[in-house]
XYZ file of C-alpha atoms in Angstrom:
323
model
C -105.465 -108.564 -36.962
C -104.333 -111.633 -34.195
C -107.422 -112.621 -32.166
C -106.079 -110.956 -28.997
C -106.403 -107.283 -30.875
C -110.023 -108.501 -31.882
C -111.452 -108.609 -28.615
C -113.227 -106.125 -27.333
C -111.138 -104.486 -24.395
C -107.763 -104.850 -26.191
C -109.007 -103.065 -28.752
C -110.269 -100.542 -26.725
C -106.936 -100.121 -25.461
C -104.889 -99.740 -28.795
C -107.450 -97.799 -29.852
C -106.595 -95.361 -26.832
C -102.397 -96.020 -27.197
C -103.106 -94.663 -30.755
C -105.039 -91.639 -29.913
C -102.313 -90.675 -27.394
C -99.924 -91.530 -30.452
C -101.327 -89.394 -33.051
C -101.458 -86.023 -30.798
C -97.801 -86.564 -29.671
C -97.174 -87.062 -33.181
C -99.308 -83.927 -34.474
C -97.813 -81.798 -30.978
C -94.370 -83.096 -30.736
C -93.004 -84.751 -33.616
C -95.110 -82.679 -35.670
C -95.474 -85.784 -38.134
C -98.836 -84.854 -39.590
C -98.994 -88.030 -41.905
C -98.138 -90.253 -39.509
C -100.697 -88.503 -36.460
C -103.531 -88.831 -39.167
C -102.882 -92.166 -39.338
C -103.289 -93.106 -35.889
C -106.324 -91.029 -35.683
C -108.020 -92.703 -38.392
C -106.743 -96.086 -36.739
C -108.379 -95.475 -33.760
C -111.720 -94.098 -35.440
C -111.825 -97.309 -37.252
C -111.180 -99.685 -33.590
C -113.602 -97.161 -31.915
C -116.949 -97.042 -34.623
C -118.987 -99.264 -34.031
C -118.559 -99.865 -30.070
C -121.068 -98.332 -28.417
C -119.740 -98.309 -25.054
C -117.046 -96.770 -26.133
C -118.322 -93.183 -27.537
C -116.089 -90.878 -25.480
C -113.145 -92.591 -26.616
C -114.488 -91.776 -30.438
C -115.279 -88.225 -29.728
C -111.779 -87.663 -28.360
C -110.105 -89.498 -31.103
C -112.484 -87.637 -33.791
C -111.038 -84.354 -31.685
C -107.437 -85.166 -32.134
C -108.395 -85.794 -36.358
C -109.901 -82.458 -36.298
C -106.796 -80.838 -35.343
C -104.590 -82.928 -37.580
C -106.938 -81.884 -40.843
C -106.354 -78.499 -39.777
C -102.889 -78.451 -39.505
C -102.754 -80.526 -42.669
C -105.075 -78.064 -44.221
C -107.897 -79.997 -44.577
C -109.877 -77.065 -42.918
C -113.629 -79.036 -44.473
C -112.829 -82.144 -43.338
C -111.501 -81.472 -39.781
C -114.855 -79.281 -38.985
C -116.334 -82.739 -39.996
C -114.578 -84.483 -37.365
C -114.715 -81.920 -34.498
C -118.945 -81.950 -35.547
C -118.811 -85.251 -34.686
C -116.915 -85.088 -31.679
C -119.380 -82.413 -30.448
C -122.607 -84.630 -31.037
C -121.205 -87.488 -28.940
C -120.306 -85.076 -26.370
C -124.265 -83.884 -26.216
C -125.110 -87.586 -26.108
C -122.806 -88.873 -23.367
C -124.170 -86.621 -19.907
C -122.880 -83.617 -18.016
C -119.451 -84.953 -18.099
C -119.515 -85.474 -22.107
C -120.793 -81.955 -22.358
C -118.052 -80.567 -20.779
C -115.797 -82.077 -22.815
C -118.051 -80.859 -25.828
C -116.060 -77.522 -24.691
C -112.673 -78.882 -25.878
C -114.439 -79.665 -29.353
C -116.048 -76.982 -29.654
C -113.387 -74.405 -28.916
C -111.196 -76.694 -31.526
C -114.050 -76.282 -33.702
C -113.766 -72.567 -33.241
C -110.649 -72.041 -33.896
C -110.740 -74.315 -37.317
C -113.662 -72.305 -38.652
C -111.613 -68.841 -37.823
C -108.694 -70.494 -39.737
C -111.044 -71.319 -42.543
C -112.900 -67.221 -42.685
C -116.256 -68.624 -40.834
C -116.061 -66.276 -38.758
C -119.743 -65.979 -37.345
C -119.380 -69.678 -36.713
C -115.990 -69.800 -34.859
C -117.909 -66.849 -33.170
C -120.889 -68.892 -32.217
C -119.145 -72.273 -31.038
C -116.593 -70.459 -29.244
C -119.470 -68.424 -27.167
C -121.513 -72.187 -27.186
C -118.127 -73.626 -25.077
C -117.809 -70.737 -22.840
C -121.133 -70.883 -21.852
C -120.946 -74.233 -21.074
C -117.729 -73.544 -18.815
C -119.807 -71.110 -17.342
C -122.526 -72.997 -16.583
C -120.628 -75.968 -15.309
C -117.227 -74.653 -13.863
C -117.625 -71.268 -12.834
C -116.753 -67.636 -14.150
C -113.419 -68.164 -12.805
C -112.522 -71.594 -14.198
C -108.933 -71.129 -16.346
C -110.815 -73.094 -18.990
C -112.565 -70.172 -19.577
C -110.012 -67.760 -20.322
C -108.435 -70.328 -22.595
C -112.131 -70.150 -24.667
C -111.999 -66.220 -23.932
C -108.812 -66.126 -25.750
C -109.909 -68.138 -28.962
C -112.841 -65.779 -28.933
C -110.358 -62.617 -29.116
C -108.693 -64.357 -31.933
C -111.902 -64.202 -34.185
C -112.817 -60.833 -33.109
C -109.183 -59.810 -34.728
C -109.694 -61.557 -37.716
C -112.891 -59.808 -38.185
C -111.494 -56.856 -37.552
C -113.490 -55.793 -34.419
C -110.347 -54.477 -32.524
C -112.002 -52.946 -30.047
C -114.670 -55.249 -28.937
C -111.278 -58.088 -28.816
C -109.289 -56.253 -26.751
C -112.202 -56.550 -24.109
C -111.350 -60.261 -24.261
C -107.454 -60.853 -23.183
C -108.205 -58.900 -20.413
C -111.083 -60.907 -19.212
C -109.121 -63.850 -19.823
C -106.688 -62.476 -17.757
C -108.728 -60.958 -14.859
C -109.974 -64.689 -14.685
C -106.279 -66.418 -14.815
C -105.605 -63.804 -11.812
C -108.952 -65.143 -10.097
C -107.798 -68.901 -10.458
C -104.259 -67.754 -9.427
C -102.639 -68.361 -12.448
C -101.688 -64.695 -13.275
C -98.596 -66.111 -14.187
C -98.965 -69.207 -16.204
C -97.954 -69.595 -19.887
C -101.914 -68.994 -20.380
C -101.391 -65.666 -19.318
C -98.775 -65.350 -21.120
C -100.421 -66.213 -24.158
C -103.322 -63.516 -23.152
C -100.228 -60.755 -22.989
C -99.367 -61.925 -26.244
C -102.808 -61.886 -27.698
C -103.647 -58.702 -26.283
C -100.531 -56.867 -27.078
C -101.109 -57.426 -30.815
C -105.163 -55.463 -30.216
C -103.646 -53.193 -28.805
C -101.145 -52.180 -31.781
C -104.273 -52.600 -34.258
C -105.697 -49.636 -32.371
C -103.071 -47.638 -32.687
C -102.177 -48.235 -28.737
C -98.452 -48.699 -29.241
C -96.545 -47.683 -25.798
C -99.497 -50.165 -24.159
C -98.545 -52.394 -26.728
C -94.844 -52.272 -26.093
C -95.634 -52.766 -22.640
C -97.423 -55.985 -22.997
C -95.184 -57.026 -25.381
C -91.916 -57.063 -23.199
C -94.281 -59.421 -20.891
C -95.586 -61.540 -23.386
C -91.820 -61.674 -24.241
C -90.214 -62.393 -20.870
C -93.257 -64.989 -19.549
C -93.460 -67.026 -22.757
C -89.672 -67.167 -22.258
C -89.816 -68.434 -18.618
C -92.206 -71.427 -19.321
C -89.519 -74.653 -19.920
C -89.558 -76.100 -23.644
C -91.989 -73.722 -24.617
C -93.128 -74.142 -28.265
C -90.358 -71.717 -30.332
C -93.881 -70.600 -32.704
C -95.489 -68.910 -29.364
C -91.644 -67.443 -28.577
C -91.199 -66.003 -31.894
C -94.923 -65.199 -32.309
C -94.123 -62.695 -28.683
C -91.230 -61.151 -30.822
C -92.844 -59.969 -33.310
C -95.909 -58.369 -31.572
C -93.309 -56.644 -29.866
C -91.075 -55.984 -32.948
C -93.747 -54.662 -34.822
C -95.405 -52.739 -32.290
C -92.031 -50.954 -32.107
C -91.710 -50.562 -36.129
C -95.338 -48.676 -35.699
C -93.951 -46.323 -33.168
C -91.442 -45.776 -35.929
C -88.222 -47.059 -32.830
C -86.324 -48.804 -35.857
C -83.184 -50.123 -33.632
C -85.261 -51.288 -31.384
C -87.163 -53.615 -33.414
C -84.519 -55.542 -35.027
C -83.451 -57.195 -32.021
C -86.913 -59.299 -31.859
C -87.791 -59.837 -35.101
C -83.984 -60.968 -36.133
C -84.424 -63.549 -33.084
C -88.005 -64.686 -34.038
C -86.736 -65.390 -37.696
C -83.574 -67.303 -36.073
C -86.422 -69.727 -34.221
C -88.664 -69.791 -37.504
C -85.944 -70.325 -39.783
C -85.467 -73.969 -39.473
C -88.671 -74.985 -38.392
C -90.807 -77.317 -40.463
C -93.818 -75.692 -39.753
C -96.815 -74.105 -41.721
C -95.231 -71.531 -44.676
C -97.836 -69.088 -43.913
C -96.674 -69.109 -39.960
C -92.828 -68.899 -41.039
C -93.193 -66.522 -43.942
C -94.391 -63.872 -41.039
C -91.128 -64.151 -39.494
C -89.550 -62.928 -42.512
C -91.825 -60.711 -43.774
C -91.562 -59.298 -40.691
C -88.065 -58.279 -41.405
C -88.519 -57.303 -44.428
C -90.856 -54.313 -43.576
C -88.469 -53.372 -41.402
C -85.554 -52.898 -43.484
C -87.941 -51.145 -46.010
C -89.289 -48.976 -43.349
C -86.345 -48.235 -41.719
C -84.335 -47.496 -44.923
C -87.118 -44.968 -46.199
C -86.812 -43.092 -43.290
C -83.224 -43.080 -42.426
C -81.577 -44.295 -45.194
C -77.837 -43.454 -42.981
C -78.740 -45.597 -39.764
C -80.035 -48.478 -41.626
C -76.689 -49.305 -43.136
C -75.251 -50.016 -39.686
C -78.326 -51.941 -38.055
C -80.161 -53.291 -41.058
C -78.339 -56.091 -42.495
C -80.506 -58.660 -41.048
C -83.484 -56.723 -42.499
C -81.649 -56.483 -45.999
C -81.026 -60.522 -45.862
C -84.480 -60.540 -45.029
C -85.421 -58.580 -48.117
C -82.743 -60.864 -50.056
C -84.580 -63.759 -49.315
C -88.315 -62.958 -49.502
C -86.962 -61.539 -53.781
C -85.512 -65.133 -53.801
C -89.105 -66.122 -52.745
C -91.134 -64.297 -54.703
C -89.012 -65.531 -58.172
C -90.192 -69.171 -56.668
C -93.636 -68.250 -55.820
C -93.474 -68.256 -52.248
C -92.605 -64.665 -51.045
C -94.794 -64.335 -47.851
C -98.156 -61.984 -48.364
C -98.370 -58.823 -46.333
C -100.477 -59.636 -43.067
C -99.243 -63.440 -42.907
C -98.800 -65.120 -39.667
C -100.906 -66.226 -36.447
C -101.321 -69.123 -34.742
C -103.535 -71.423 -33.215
C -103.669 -69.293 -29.651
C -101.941 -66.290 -30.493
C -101.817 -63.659 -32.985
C -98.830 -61.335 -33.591
């Protein structure tokens, strides 16, 4: 390394550039490899400066997230741990941030079945938010909806559903009733709803999810096809076969070529398939005229399965939404 990067404020600063780097990389580019890289990079610059502890805790964050996506579920609770005892060590400021790193945490440990400890952190950050913003802070709807996430993977449909709408009541509060965190909390809650059976409120909130996700400019294509099929299958369950192709044939067009996790992409087309074996079960006639993306769908996923990687029933959900 030349002298210059030895000293102690220009490595500060690289060490910053490549924190910056690696969650553009892990957002944007989606270049895990490279994103864990950086991270690591900027761990190593960062380690054993002790004035500069935030700047560890939010590079440790940023690792976290990249080990998740990687699937690395272990090792990035490791780093977001970390990132969370700085926080406690660093003031009131450097426990707010703890939030950040502790919702992260949350939603790792969901993704990895820990549920009572997603559960716990997530409650730990929205206390905090609480405490230190306010109940009407948008922070805390964000946390609210990681929260509703867990409660849906555990099954508790009923106690979840409580949560998007909290998150929203607050978003309406802060006056952002109509920001692509809302949006999200449409999306959330419109998949609850069709786990209790709920289906025409599900529908409903749906369409929304559908039409605000839309609106927001460059909006990730995961959330937009993670709307469609809430609504698509919300629509299979109330048995409206027509009407559910539309969105699930569109949310497999913006899967399709995306490089993104299998299990998030298999959904898309799994999604399809149900459909066309639904649909041609119960109206064997109609589905000859309106199925054919469903039975290219099915095509596929037997192509799949003789490789190993037909999509299992239930796959899907992301890191803020759940269709």
């Amino acid at each position: 390394m030349a002298a210059a990067a030895r000293r102690p404020g220009d490595r500060a600063l690289r060490a910053a550039a490549l924190t910056a780097l690696s969650d553009s990389l892990r957002v944007e580019a989606k270049d895990l490899v490279r994103a864990r890289s950086s991270a690591d990079e900027a761990i190593a610059l960062l380690r054993d400066d002790p004035a500069r502890r935030t700047e560890l805790a939010a590079a440790l964050n940023i690792l976290g997230l990249v080990l998740h996506d990687l699937g690395e579920l272990d090792a990035g609770i490791r780093a977001l741990e970390e990132a969370i005892a700085i926080g406690s060590e660093t003031g009131r400021d450097g426990e707010y941030r703890a939030t950040f790193e502790l919702h992260n945490l949350s939603g790792v440990e969901r993704g990895r079945g820990r549920l009572d400890d997603a559960e716990r952190h997530g409650r730990q950050a929205l206390a905090i938010v609480e405490r230190l913003a306010g109940p009407s802070h948008p922070h805390r709807a964000v946390i609210l909806g990681n929260l509703a996430l867990v409660k849906r993977a555990g099954k508790q449909f009923a106690e979840g559903e409580a949560l998007p709408r909290e998150a929203l009541a607050t978003l309406e509060r802060a006056g952002q009733g109509a920001s692509p965190d809302a949006a999200i909390g449409r999306l959330n809650l419109s998949s609850l709803l069709r786990d209790q059976g709920k289906l025409d409120e599900s529908i409903d909130e749906g369409r929304v999810a559908v039409t605000m996700i839309d609106a927001v400019p460059g909006q990730d294509a995961w959330l937009r096809a993670a709307a469609r099929m809430a609504l698509g299958r919300a629509l299979m369950a109330r048995r409206r076969w027509p009407e559910a192709l539309p969105p699930l044939a569109e949310a497999w067009e913006l899967l399709e070529p995306m490089q993104i996790d299998p299990k998030r992409r298999s959904a898309g087309l799994l999604a399809l398939y149900q459909l066309h074996r639904d649909w041609s079960k119960a109206d064997p006639a109609a589905v000859g005229a309106g199925g054919g993306a469903g039975r290219s769908a099915r095509r596929d996923a037997e192509e799949g399965a003789a490789k190993g990687t037909r999509p299992a029933e239930g796959g899907g959900g992301g890191e803020n939404s759940a269709p």
